[in-house]
mmCIF file with all atom_site columns, C-alpha atoms in Angstrom:
data_model
loop_
_atom_site.group_PDB
_atom_site.id
_atom_site.type_symbol
_atom_site.label_atom_id
_atom_site.label_alt_id
_atom_site.label_comp_id
_atom_site.label_asym_id
_atom_site.label_entity_id
_atom_site.label_seq_id
_atom_site.pdbx_PDB_ins_code
_atom_site.Cartn_x
_atom_site.Cartn_y
_atom_site.Cartn_z
_atom_site.occupancy
_atom_site.B_iso_or_equiv
_atom_site.pdbx_formal_charge
_atom_site.auth_seq_id
_atom_site.auth_comp_id
_atom_site.auth_asym_id
_atom_site.auth_atom_id
_atom_site.pdbx_PDB_model_num
ATOM 1   C CA . UNK A 1 1   ? -7.138  -94.969  -10.022 1.00 96.00 ? 1   UNK A CA 1
ATOM 2   C CA . UNK A 1 2   ? -8.105  -97.770  -12.459 1.00 98.00 ? 2   UNK A CA 1
ATOM 3   C CA . UNK A 1 3   ? -10.906 -96.722  -14.801 1.00 98.00 ? 3   UNK A CA 1
ATOM 4   C CA . UNK A 1 4   ? -12.593 -99.653  -16.295 1.00 98.00 ? 4   UNK A CA 1
ATOM 5   C CA . UNK A 1 5   ? -14.308 -99.390  -19.681 1.00 98.00 ? 5   UNK A CA 1
ATOM 6   C CA . UNK A 1 6   ? -17.000 -102.117 -19.776 1.00 97.00 ? 6   UNK A CA 1
ATOM 7   C CA . UNK A 1 7   ? -17.440 -102.081 -23.641 1.00 97.00 ? 7   UNK A CA 1
ATOM 8   C CA . UNK A 1 8   ? -20.759 -100.828 -25.093 1.00 97.00 ? 8   UNK A CA 1
ATOM 9   C CA . UNK A 1 9   ? -20.729 -103.780 -27.592 1.00 96.00 ? 9   UNK A CA 1
ATOM 10  C CA . UNK A 1 10  ? -19.924 -106.455 -25.092 1.00 97.00 ? 10  UNK A CA 1
ATOM 11  C CA . UNK A 1 11  ? -22.518 -105.275 -22.773 1.00 97.00 ? 11  UNK A CA 1
ATOM 12  C CA . UNK A 1 12  ? -25.133 -105.570 -25.336 1.00 97.00 ? 12  UNK A CA 1
ATOM 13  C CA . UNK A 1 13  ? -24.151 -108.726 -26.441 1.00 97.00 ? 13  UNK A CA 1
ATOM 14  C CA . UNK A 1 14  ? -23.557 -110.322 -23.096 1.00 97.00 ? 14  UNK A CA 1
ATOM 15  C CA . UNK A 1 15  ? -25.289 -108.300 -20.493 1.00 97.00 ? 15  UNK A CA 1
ATOM 16  C CA . UNK A 1 16  ? -25.232 -110.745 -17.590 1.00 98.00 ? 16  UNK A CA 1
ATOM 17  C CA . UNK A 1 17  ? -21.425 -111.388 -17.741 1.00 98.00 ? 17  UNK A CA 1
ATOM 18  C CA . UNK A 1 18  ? -20.790 -107.379 -18.136 1.00 98.00 ? 18  UNK A CA 1
ATOM 19  C CA . UNK A 1 19  ? -23.113 -106.711 -15.091 1.00 98.00 ? 19  UNK A CA 1
ATOM 20  C CA . UNK A 1 20  ? -21.290 -109.428 -12.961 1.00 98.00 ? 20  UNK A CA 1
ATOM 21  C CA . UNK A 1 21  ? -17.651 -107.940 -13.607 1.00 98.00 ? 21  UNK A CA 1
ATOM 22  C CA . UNK A 1 22  ? -18.886 -104.438 -13.235 1.00 98.00 ? 22  UNK A CA 1
ATOM 23  C CA . UNK A 1 23  ? -20.244 -105.505 -9.618  1.00 98.00 ? 23  UNK A CA 1
ATOM 24  C CA . UNK A 1 24  ? -17.315 -107.069 -8.625  1.00 98.00 ? 24  UNK A CA 1
ATOM 25  C CA . UNK A 1 25  ? -14.802 -104.312 -9.878  1.00 98.00 ? 25  UNK A CA 1
ATOM 26  C CA . UNK A 1 26  ? -16.984 -101.805 -8.335  1.00 97.00 ? 26  UNK A CA 1
ATOM 27  C CA . UNK A 1 27  ? -16.058 -103.406 -4.946  1.00 96.00 ? 27  UNK A CA 1
ATOM 28  C CA . UNK A 1 28  ? -12.441 -102.562 -5.696  1.00 97.00 ? 28  UNK A CA 1
ATOM 29  C CA . UNK A 1 29  ? -11.420 -99.347  -3.756  1.00 96.00 ? 29  UNK A CA 1
ATOM 30  C CA . UNK A 1 30  ? -8.809  -98.592  -6.847  1.00 96.00 ? 30  UNK A CA 1
ATOM 31  C CA . UNK A 1 31  ? -11.359 -99.170  -9.471  1.00 98.00 ? 31  UNK A CA 1
ATOM 32  C CA . UNK A 1 32  ? -13.783 -96.926  -10.834 1.00 98.00 ? 32  UNK A CA 1
ATOM 33  C CA . UNK A 1 33  ? -16.486 -98.321  -13.199 1.00 98.00 ? 33  UNK A CA 1
ATOM 34  C CA . UNK A 1 34  ? -17.647 -95.931  -15.895 1.00 97.00 ? 34  UNK A CA 1
ATOM 35  C CA . UNK A 1 35  ? -19.675 -96.276  -19.104 1.00 95.00 ? 35  UNK A CA 1
ATOM 36  C CA . UNK A 1 36  ? -19.106 -95.555  -22.821 1.00 96.00 ? 36  UNK A CA 1
ATOM 37  C CA . UNK A 1 37  ? -15.474 -94.793  -23.577 1.00 96.00 ? 37  UNK A CA 1
ATOM 38  C CA . UNK A 1 38  ? -16.134 -91.984  -25.918 1.00 96.00 ? 38  UNK A CA 1
ATOM 39  C CA . UNK A 1 39  ? -17.397 -89.327  -23.213 1.00 96.00 ? 39  UNK A CA 1
ATOM 40  C CA . UNK A 1 40  ? -14.958 -90.543  -20.591 1.00 95.00 ? 40  UNK A CA 1
ATOM 41  C CA . UNK A 1 41  ? -11.726 -89.538  -22.622 1.00 97.00 ? 41  UNK A CA 1
ATOM 42  C CA . UNK A 1 42  ? -12.402 -85.963  -21.561 1.00 95.00 ? 42  UNK A CA 1
ATOM 43  C CA . UNK A 1 43  ? -12.034 -87.132  -17.826 1.00 96.00 ? 43  UNK A CA 1
ATOM 44  C CA . UNK A 1 44  ? -8.842  -89.122  -18.072 1.00 97.00 ? 44  UNK A CA 1
ATOM 45  C CA . UNK A 1 45  ? -5.561  -88.038  -16.535 1.00 97.00 ? 45  UNK A CA 1
ATOM 46  C CA . UNK A 1 46  ? -1.974  -89.486  -16.928 1.00 97.00 ? 46  UNK A CA 1
ATOM 47  C CA . UNK A 1 47  ? -2.696  -90.805  -13.233 1.00 97.00 ? 47  UNK A CA 1
ATOM 48  C CA . UNK A 1 48  ? -5.358  -93.027  -14.221 1.00 98.00 ? 48  UNK A CA 1
ATOM 49  C CA . UNK A 1 49  ? -4.938  -96.523  -15.755 1.00 98.00 ? 49  UNK A CA 1
ATOM 50  C CA . UNK A 1 50  ? -7.528  -97.682  -18.195 1.00 98.00 ? 50  UNK A CA 1
ATOM 51  C CA . UNK A 1 51  ? -9.034  -101.174 -18.074 1.00 98.00 ? 51  UNK A CA 1
ATOM 52  C CA . UNK A 1 52  ? -10.340 -102.380 -21.267 1.00 98.00 ? 52  UNK A CA 1
ATOM 53  C CA . UNK A 1 53  ? -11.831 -105.533 -22.821 1.00 98.00 ? 53  UNK A CA 1
ATOM 54  C CA . UNK A 1 54  ? -12.675 -103.800 -26.212 1.00 98.00 ? 54  UNK A CA 1
ATOM 55  C CA . UNK A 1 55  ? -10.066 -103.253 -28.656 1.00 98.00 ? 55  UNK A CA 1
ATOM 56  C CA . UNK A 1 56  ? -11.991 -100.081 -30.133 1.00 97.00 ? 56  UNK A CA 1
ATOM 57  C CA . UNK A 1 57  ? -11.919 -98.704  -26.675 1.00 98.00 ? 57  UNK A CA 1
ATOM 58  C CA . UNK A 1 58  ? -8.193  -99.334  -26.430 1.00 98.00 ? 58  UNK A CA 1
ATOM 59  C CA . UNK A 1 59  ? -7.598  -97.911  -29.728 1.00 98.00 ? 59  UNK A CA 1
ATOM 60  C CA . UNK A 1 60  ? -9.732  -94.692  -28.932 1.00 98.00 ? 60  UNK A CA 1
ATOM 61  C CA . UNK A 1 61  ? -7.858  -94.323  -25.583 1.00 98.00 ? 61  UNK A CA 1
ATOM 62  C CA . UNK A 1 62  ? -4.406  -94.480  -26.864 1.00 97.00 ? 62  UNK A CA 1
ATOM 63  C CA . UNK A 1 63  ? -4.943  -92.141  -29.561 1.00 98.00 ? 63  UNK A CA 1
ATOM 64  C CA . UNK A 1 64  ? -6.964  -89.715  -27.732 1.00 98.00 ? 64  UNK A CA 1
ATOM 65  C CA . UNK A 1 65  ? -5.173  -89.954  -24.540 1.00 98.00 ? 65  UNK A CA 1
ATOM 66  C CA . UNK A 1 66  ? -1.560  -91.245  -24.981 1.00 97.00 ? 66  UNK A CA 1
ATOM 67  C CA . UNK A 1 67  ? -0.241  -90.131  -21.876 1.00 98.00 ? 67  UNK A CA 1
ATOM 68  C CA . UNK A 1 68  ? -2.957  -92.323  -19.991 1.00 98.00 ? 68  UNK A CA 1
ATOM 69  C CA . UNK A 1 69  ? -1.940  -95.827  -19.381 1.00 98.00 ? 69  UNK A CA 1
ATOM 70  C CA . UNK A 1 70  ? -4.050  -98.395  -20.815 1.00 97.00 ? 70  UNK A CA 1
ATOM 71  C CA . UNK A 1 71  ? -3.895  -102.193 -20.671 1.00 96.00 ? 71  UNK A CA 1
ATOM 72  C CA . UNK A 1 72  ? -6.331  -105.161 -20.845 1.00 98.00 ? 72  UNK A CA 1
ATOM 73  C CA . UNK A 1 73  ? -8.587  -106.270 -18.008 1.00 98.00 ? 73  UNK A CA 1
ATOM 74  C CA . UNK A 1 74  ? -7.125  -109.630 -18.413 1.00 98.00 ? 74  UNK A CA 1
ATOM 75  C CA . UNK A 1 75  ? -3.590  -108.352 -17.231 1.00 98.00 ? 75  UNK A CA 1
ATOM 76  C CA . UNK A 1 76  ? -5.318  -106.568 -14.347 1.00 98.00 ? 76  UNK A CA 1
ATOM 77  C CA . UNK A 1 77  ? -7.116  -109.624 -13.082 1.00 98.00 ? 77  UNK A CA 1
ATOM 78  C CA . UNK A 1 78  ? -3.792  -111.843 -13.139 1.00 98.00 ? 78  UNK A CA 1
ATOM 79  C CA . UNK A 1 79  ? -2.647  -109.474 -10.281 1.00 97.00 ? 79  UNK A CA 1
ATOM 80  C CA . UNK A 1 80  ? -5.809  -109.521 -8.420  1.00 97.00 ? 80  UNK A CA 1
ATOM 81  C CA . UNK A 1 81  ? -5.414  -112.045 -5.577  1.00 95.00 ? 81  UNK A CA 1
ATOM 82  C CA . UNK A 1 82  ? -8.989  -111.850 -4.447  1.00 96.00 ? 82  UNK A CA 1
ATOM 83  C CA . UNK A 1 83  ? -10.294 -112.808 -7.898  1.00 98.00 ? 83  UNK A CA 1
ATOM 84  C CA . UNK A 1 84  ? -12.725 -116.116 -7.826  1.00 97.00 ? 84  UNK A CA 1
ATOM 85  C CA . UNK A 1 85  ? -11.189 -118.024 -10.592 1.00 98.00 ? 85  UNK A CA 1
ATOM 86  C CA . UNK A 1 86  ? -13.546 -120.651 -11.927 1.00 98.00 ? 86  UNK A CA 1
ATOM 87  C CA . UNK A 1 87  ? -12.407 -124.251 -12.413 1.00 98.00 ? 87  UNK A CA 1
ATOM 88  C CA . UNK A 1 88  ? -13.157 -125.654 -15.844 1.00 98.00 ? 88  UNK A CA 1
ATOM 89  C CA . UNK A 1 89  ? -11.546 -129.070 -14.798 1.00 98.00 ? 89  UNK A CA 1
ATOM 90  C CA . UNK A 1 90  ? -8.808  -129.458 -17.668 1.00 98.00 ? 90  UNK A CA 1
ATOM 91  C CA . UNK A 1 91  ? -11.309 -128.642 -20.538 1.00 98.00 ? 91  UNK A CA 1
ATOM 92  C CA . UNK A 1 92  ? -9.476  -128.120 -24.012 1.00 98.00 ? 92  UNK A CA 1
ATOM 93  C CA . UNK A 1 93  ? -10.791 -124.986 -25.625 1.00 98.00 ? 93  UNK A CA 1
ATOM 94  C CA . UNK A 1 94  ? -9.563  -123.552 -28.839 1.00 98.00 ? 94  UNK A CA 1
ATOM 95  C CA . UNK A 1 95  ? -8.256  -119.917 -28.541 1.00 98.00 ? 95  UNK A CA 1
ATOM 96  C CA . UNK A 1 96  ? -9.278  -117.631 -31.378 1.00 98.00 ? 96  UNK A CA 1
ATOM 97  C CA . UNK A 1 97  ? -7.096  -114.330 -31.432 1.00 98.00 ? 97  UNK A CA 1
ATOM 98  C CA . UNK A 1 98  ? -8.122  -111.041 -32.930 1.00 98.00 ? 98  UNK A CA 1
ATOM 99  C CA . UNK A 1 99  ? -6.279  -109.270 -35.845 1.00 98.00 ? 99  UNK A CA 1
ATOM 100 C CA . UNK A 1 100 ? -6.564  -106.116 -33.720 1.00 98.00 ? 100 UNK A CA 1
ATOM 101 C CA . UNK A 1 101 ? -4.671  -107.524 -30.819 1.00 98.00 ? 101 UNK A CA 1
ATOM 102 C CA . UNK A 1 102 ? -1.815  -108.990 -32.914 1.00 97.00 ? 102 UNK A CA 1
ATOM 103 C CA . UNK A 1 103 ? 0.702   -106.295 -31.864 1.00 97.00 ? 103 UNK A CA 1
ATOM 104 C CA . UNK A 1 104 ? -0.375  -106.702 -28.041 1.00 98.00 ? 104 UNK A CA 1
ATOM 105 C CA . UNK A 1 105 ? 1.812   -109.471 -26.779 1.00 98.00 ? 105 UNK A CA 1
ATOM 106 C CA . UNK A 1 106 ? 1.135   -108.921 -23.058 1.00 98.00 ? 106 UNK A CA 1
ATOM 107 C CA . UNK A 1 107 ? -2.494  -109.211 -23.856 1.00 98.00 ? 107 UNK A CA 1
ATOM 108 C CA . UNK A 1 108 ? -2.397  -112.101 -25.888 1.00 98.00 ? 108 UNK A CA 1
ATOM 109 C CA . UNK A 1 109 ? -0.054  -113.934 -23.021 1.00 98.00 ? 109 UNK A CA 1
ATOM 110 C CA . UNK A 1 110 ? -2.726  -112.637 -20.309 1.00 98.00 ? 110 UNK A CA 1
ATOM 111 C CA . UNK A 1 111 ? -5.487  -114.192 -22.233 1.00 98.00 ? 111 UNK A CA 1
ATOM 112 C CA . UNK A 1 112 ? -3.751  -117.606 -22.164 1.00 98.00 ? 112 UNK A CA 1
ATOM 113 C CA . UNK A 1 113 ? -2.787  -117.243 -18.654 1.00 98.00 ? 113 UNK A CA 1
ATOM 114 C CA . UNK A 1 114 ? -6.234  -116.344 -17.534 1.00 98.00 ? 114 UNK A CA 1
ATOM 115 C CA . UNK A 1 115 ? -7.400  -119.562 -19.458 1.00 98.00 ? 115 UNK A CA 1
ATOM 116 C CA . UNK A 1 116 ? -4.661  -121.655 -17.332 1.00 98.00 ? 116 UNK A CA 1
ATOM 117 C CA . UNK A 1 117 ? -6.011  -120.014 -14.289 1.00 98.00 ? 117 UNK A CA 1
ATOM 118 C CA . UNK A 1 118 ? -9.448  -121.508 -14.898 1.00 98.00 ? 118 UNK A CA 1
ATOM 119 C CA . UNK A 1 119 ? -7.978  -125.051 -15.408 1.00 98.00 ? 119 UNK A CA 1
ATOM 120 C CA . UNK A 1 120 ? -8.775  -124.616 -19.002 1.00 98.00 ? 120 UNK A CA 1
ATOM 121 C CA . UNK A 1 121 ? -6.194  -125.942 -21.708 1.00 98.00 ? 121 UNK A CA 1
ATOM 122 C CA . UNK A 1 122 ? -5.732  -123.519 -24.613 1.00 98.00 ? 122 UNK A CA 1
ATOM 123 C CA . UNK A 1 123 ? -5.505  -125.274 -27.922 1.00 98.00 ? 123 UNK A CA 1
ATOM 124 C CA . UNK A 1 124 ? -3.710  -122.991 -30.642 1.00 98.00 ? 124 UNK A CA 1
ATOM 125 C CA . UNK A 1 125 ? -4.652  -122.752 -34.321 1.00 98.00 ? 125 UNK A CA 1
ATOM 126 C CA . UNK A 1 126 ? -2.130  -122.367 -36.956 1.00 97.00 ? 126 UNK A CA 1
ATOM 127 C CA . UNK A 1 127 ? -2.771  -118.812 -37.531 1.00 97.00 ? 127 UNK A CA 1
ATOM 128 C CA . UNK A 1 128 ? -2.655  -117.407 -34.033 1.00 98.00 ? 128 UNK A CA 1
ATOM 129 C CA . UNK A 1 129 ? -1.143  -114.586 -32.043 1.00 98.00 ? 129 UNK A CA 1
ATOM 130 C CA . UNK A 1 130 ? 0.678   -112.031 -34.248 1.00 97.00 ? 130 UNK A CA 1
ATOM 131 C CA . UNK A 1 131 ? -0.131  -114.194 -37.429 1.00 98.00 ? 131 UNK A CA 1
ATOM 132 C CA . UNK A 1 132 ? -3.669  -113.953 -37.231 1.00 97.00 ? 132 UNK A CA 1
ATOM 133 C CA . UNK A 1 133 ? -6.172  -112.281 -39.904 1.00 97.00 ? 133 UNK A CA 1
ATOM 134 C CA . UNK A 1 134 ? -9.404  -113.180 -38.010 1.00 98.00 ? 134 UNK A CA 1
ATOM 135 C CA . UNK A 1 135 ? -11.659 -110.511 -36.631 1.00 98.00 ? 135 UNK A CA 1
ATOM 136 C CA . UNK A 1 136 ? -15.163 -112.042 -37.297 1.00 98.00 ? 136 UNK A CA 1
ATOM 137 C CA . UNK A 1 137 ? -16.909 -110.083 -40.014 1.00 98.00 ? 137 UNK A CA 1
ATOM 138 C CA . UNK A 1 138 ? -15.423 -106.527 -38.746 1.00 98.00 ? 138 UNK A CA 1
ATOM 139 C CA . UNK A 1 139 ? -12.751 -106.417 -41.288 1.00 98.00 ? 139 UNK A CA 1
ATOM 140 C CA . UNK A 1 140 ? -15.363 -107.043 -44.241 1.00 98.00 ? 140 UNK A CA 1
ATOM 141 C CA . UNK A 1 141 ? -17.545 -103.890 -43.395 1.00 98.00 ? 141 UNK A CA 1
ATOM 142 C CA . UNK A 1 142 ? -16.860 -99.975  -43.444 1.00 98.00 ? 142 UNK A CA 1
ATOM 143 C CA . UNK A 1 143 ? -15.447 -98.238  -40.502 1.00 97.00 ? 143 UNK A CA 1
ATOM 144 C CA . UNK A 1 144 ? -18.102 -96.454  -38.530 1.00 97.00 ? 144 UNK A CA 1
ATOM 145 C CA . UNK A 1 145 ? -17.860 -92.744  -38.897 1.00 97.00 ? 145 UNK A CA 1
ATOM 146 C CA . UNK A 1 146 ? -17.852 -92.285  -35.048 1.00 96.00 ? 146 UNK A CA 1
ATOM 147 C CA . UNK A 1 147 ? -14.629 -94.163  -34.869 1.00 97.00 ? 147 UNK A CA 1
ATOM 148 C CA . UNK A 1 148 ? -13.100 -91.991  -37.576 1.00 97.00 ? 148 UNK A CA 1
ATOM 149 C CA . UNK A 1 149 ? -14.353 -88.996  -35.820 1.00 97.00 ? 149 UNK A CA 1
ATOM 150 C CA . UNK A 1 150 ? -12.821 -89.851  -32.529 1.00 98.00 ? 150 UNK A CA 1
ATOM 151 C CA . UNK A 1 151 ? -9.705  -91.612  -33.571 1.00 98.00 ? 151 UNK A CA 1
ATOM 152 C CA . UNK A 1 152 ? -8.903  -90.813  -37.128 1.00 98.00 ? 152 UNK A CA 1
ATOM 153 C CA . UNK A 1 153 ? -5.267  -91.846  -37.281 1.00 98.00 ? 153 UNK A CA 1
ATOM 154 C CA . UNK A 1 154 ? -5.856  -95.397  -36.123 1.00 98.00 ? 154 UNK A CA 1
ATOM 155 C CA . UNK A 1 155 ? -9.175  -95.964  -38.100 1.00 98.00 ? 155 UNK A CA 1
ATOM 156 C CA . UNK A 1 156 ? -8.234  -94.272  -41.189 1.00 98.00 ? 156 UNK A CA 1
ATOM 157 C CA . UNK A 1 157 ? -5.095  -96.587  -41.506 1.00 97.00 ? 157 UNK A CA 1
ATOM 158 C CA . UNK A 1 158 ? -7.465  -99.692  -40.942 1.00 97.00 ? 158 UNK A CA 1
ATOM 159 C CA . UNK A 1 159 ? -9.848  -98.273  -43.538 1.00 96.00 ? 159 UNK A CA 1
ATOM 160 C CA . UNK A 1 160 ? -7.168  -97.862  -45.946 1.00 96.00 ? 160 UNK A CA 1
ATOM 161 C CA . UNK A 1 161 ? -5.086  -100.778 -45.414 1.00 95.00 ? 161 UNK A CA 1
ATOM 162 C CA . UNK A 1 162 ? -7.145  -103.629 -43.347 1.00 97.00 ? 162 UNK A CA 1
ATOM 163 C CA . UNK A 1 163 ? -10.445 -103.960 -45.000 1.00 98.00 ? 163 UNK A CA 1
ATOM 164 C CA . UNK A 1 164 ? -11.913 -106.120 -47.504 1.00 97.00 ? 164 UNK A CA 1
ATOM 165 C CA . UNK A 1 165 ? -15.656 -105.128 -48.177 1.00 97.00 ? 165 UNK A CA 1
ATOM 166 C CA . UNK A 1 166 ? -17.592 -108.072 -49.100 1.00 98.00 ? 166 UNK A CA 1
ATOM 167 C CA . UNK A 1 167 ? -21.591 -108.698 -49.268 1.00 98.00 ? 167 UNK A CA 1
ATOM 168 C CA . UNK A 1 168 ? -23.195 -110.341 -46.159 1.00 97.00 ? 168 UNK A CA 1
ATOM 169 C CA . UNK A 1 169 ? -23.854 -113.797 -47.718 1.00 97.00 ? 169 UNK A CA 1
ATOM 170 C CA . UNK A 1 170 ? -19.999 -113.986 -48.533 1.00 98.00 ? 170 UNK A CA 1
ATOM 171 C CA . UNK A 1 171 ? -19.234 -112.866 -44.911 1.00 98.00 ? 171 UNK A CA 1
ATOM 172 C CA . UNK A 1 172 ? -21.290 -115.744 -43.441 1.00 98.00 ? 172 UNK A CA 1
ATOM 173 C CA . UNK A 1 173 ? -19.535 -118.160 -45.907 1.00 98.00 ? 173 UNK A CA 1
ATOM 174 C CA . UNK A 1 174 ? -16.065 -117.004 -44.915 1.00 98.00 ? 174 UNK A CA 1
ATOM 175 C CA . UNK A 1 175 ? -17.103 -117.711 -41.152 1.00 98.00 ? 175 UNK A CA 1
ATOM 176 C CA . UNK A 1 176 ? -18.514 -121.134 -41.989 1.00 98.00 ? 176 UNK A CA 1
ATOM 177 C CA . UNK A 1 177 ? -15.180 -122.001 -43.627 1.00 98.00 ? 177 UNK A CA 1
ATOM 178 C CA . UNK A 1 178 ? -13.020 -120.571 -40.896 1.00 98.00 ? 178 UNK A CA 1
ATOM 179 C CA . UNK A 1 179 ? -14.727 -122.332 -37.810 1.00 98.00 ? 179 UNK A CA 1
ATOM 180 C CA . UNK A 1 180 ? -14.333 -125.646 -39.679 1.00 97.00 ? 180 UNK A CA 1
ATOM 181 C CA . UNK A 1 181 ? -10.815 -125.830 -38.581 1.00 97.00 ? 181 UNK A CA 1
ATOM 182 C CA . UNK A 1 182 ? -11.778 -125.915 -34.894 1.00 98.00 ? 182 UNK A CA 1
ATOM 183 C CA . UNK A 1 183 ? -11.005 -129.444 -33.227 1.00 97.00 ? 183 UNK A CA 1
ATOM 184 C CA . UNK A 1 184 ? -12.535 -128.554 -29.722 1.00 98.00 ? 184 UNK A CA 1
ATOM 185 C CA . UNK A 1 185 ? -16.279 -128.435 -28.454 1.00 98.00 ? 185 UNK A CA 1
ATOM 186 C CA . UNK A 1 186 ? -15.840 -124.716 -27.540 1.00 98.00 ? 186 UNK A CA 1
ATOM 187 C CA . UNK A 1 187 ? -13.809 -121.638 -28.630 1.00 98.00 ? 187 UNK A CA 1
ATOM 188 C CA . UNK A 1 188 ? -12.591 -118.946 -26.458 1.00 98.00 ? 188 UNK A CA 1
ATOM 189 C CA . UNK A 1 189 ? -12.765 -115.237 -27.863 1.00 98.00 ? 189 UNK A CA 1
ATOM 190 C CA . UNK A 1 190 ? -11.831 -112.092 -26.091 1.00 98.00 ? 190 UNK A CA 1
ATOM 191 C CA . UNK A 1 191 ? -13.436 -109.609 -28.790 1.00 97.00 ? 191 UNK A CA 1
ATOM 192 C CA . UNK A 1 192 ? -16.918 -109.124 -29.222 1.00 98.00 ? 192 UNK A CA 1
ATOM 193 C CA . UNK A 1 193 ? -16.571 -109.076 -33.139 1.00 98.00 ? 193 UNK A CA 1
ATOM 194 C CA . UNK A 1 194 ? -14.624 -112.212 -33.089 1.00 98.00 ? 194 UNK A CA 1
ATOM 195 C CA . UNK A 1 195 ? -17.619 -113.848 -30.792 1.00 98.00 ? 195 UNK A CA 1
ATOM 196 C CA . UNK A 1 196 ? -20.068 -112.833 -33.241 1.00 98.00 ? 196 UNK A CA 1
ATOM 197 C CA . UNK A 1 197 ? -18.147 -113.911 -36.192 1.00 98.00 ? 197 UNK A CA 1
ATOM 198 C CA . UNK A 1 198 ? -17.438 -117.463 -34.650 1.00 98.00 ? 198 UNK A CA 1
ATOM 199 C CA . UNK A 1 199 ? -21.018 -117.778 -33.872 1.00 98.00 ? 199 UNK A CA 1
ATOM 200 C CA . UNK A 1 200 ? -22.066 -116.680 -37.363 1.00 98.00 ? 200 UNK A CA 1
ATOM 201 C CA . UNK A 1 201 ? -20.043 -119.552 -38.775 1.00 98.00 ? 201 UNK A CA 1
ATOM 202 C CA . UNK A 1 202 ? -21.632 -122.117 -36.356 1.00 98.00 ? 202 UNK A CA 1
ATOM 203 C CA . UNK A 1 203 ? -19.052 -122.461 -33.569 1.00 98.00 ? 203 UNK A CA 1
ATOM 204 C CA . UNK A 1 204 ? -19.858 -122.900 -29.993 1.00 98.00 ? 204 UNK A CA 1
ATOM 205 C CA . UNK A 1 205 ? -18.363 -119.557 -29.044 1.00 98.00 ? 205 UNK A CA 1
ATOM 206 C CA . UNK A 1 206 ? -17.745 -117.887 -25.741 1.00 98.00 ? 206 UNK A CA 1
ATOM 207 C CA . UNK A 1 207 ? -16.282 -114.715 -24.778 1.00 98.00 ? 207 UNK A CA 1
ATOM 208 C CA . UNK A 1 208 ? -13.358 -114.755 -22.134 1.00 98.00 ? 208 UNK A CA 1
ATOM 209 C CA . UNK A 1 209 ? -15.389 -112.626 -19.586 1.00 98.00 ? 209 UNK A CA 1
ATOM 210 C CA . UNK A 1 210 ? -18.424 -115.242 -19.642 1.00 98.00 ? 210 UNK A CA 1
ATOM 211 C CA . UNK A 1 211 ? -15.963 -117.815 -18.670 1.00 98.00 ? 211 UNK A CA 1
ATOM 212 C CA . UNK A 1 212 ? -14.152 -115.668 -16.076 1.00 98.00 ? 212 UNK A CA 1
ATOM 213 C CA . UNK A 1 213 ? -17.550 -114.662 -14.251 1.00 98.00 ? 213 UNK A CA 1
ATOM 214 C CA . UNK A 1 214 ? -18.896 -118.300 -14.326 1.00 97.00 ? 214 UNK A CA 1
ATOM 215 C CA . UNK A 1 215 ? -18.747 -118.266 -10.359 1.00 92.00 ? 215 UNK A CA 1
ATOM 216 C CA . UNK A 1 216 ? -20.179 -114.801 -9.680  1.00 95.00 ? 216 UNK A CA 1
#
């Protein structure tokens, strides 16, 4: 059974797109749509496969249930012959990679493949894929205690080696400087933190799942 984790953060940020994909996946006989990833961890088995759109949900699942397969929703949708891919008529759109996805090549490939399936032309920036350091302002703030409590190995490592704590006004300035490199009208993200960071910097940013559910 596929277990879809809809991401609390994405659902709060983009409720309509979240509702659409949950309704679609609920119609699939081999997919179970659940809620928050934290209580769900107790129910997972090695026979399940978790589908996630959130890198925090992914990290928690991989640490708490290492025997349960987990992959991105983007990879799953590429195998779904019934999915109603929208057509964006060849629009060029910058793809903004996330630092927490830099070691997930299958996910990075799937994001781009989904864009191509939607007749989008992904535009790469110099610091992309495994080279990216971008994660919105996520890396400029302390790790949440609830994340440290449930997946201490992963999040303690980030707290010790991956953060640079800076004040909000400097965070905004860095986002503004970052988005100045974009050359397309719109920017595609697949991480809610990256979406919020790009928007904070003034970019016309959209989440990949907003694009995917455009026809629903």
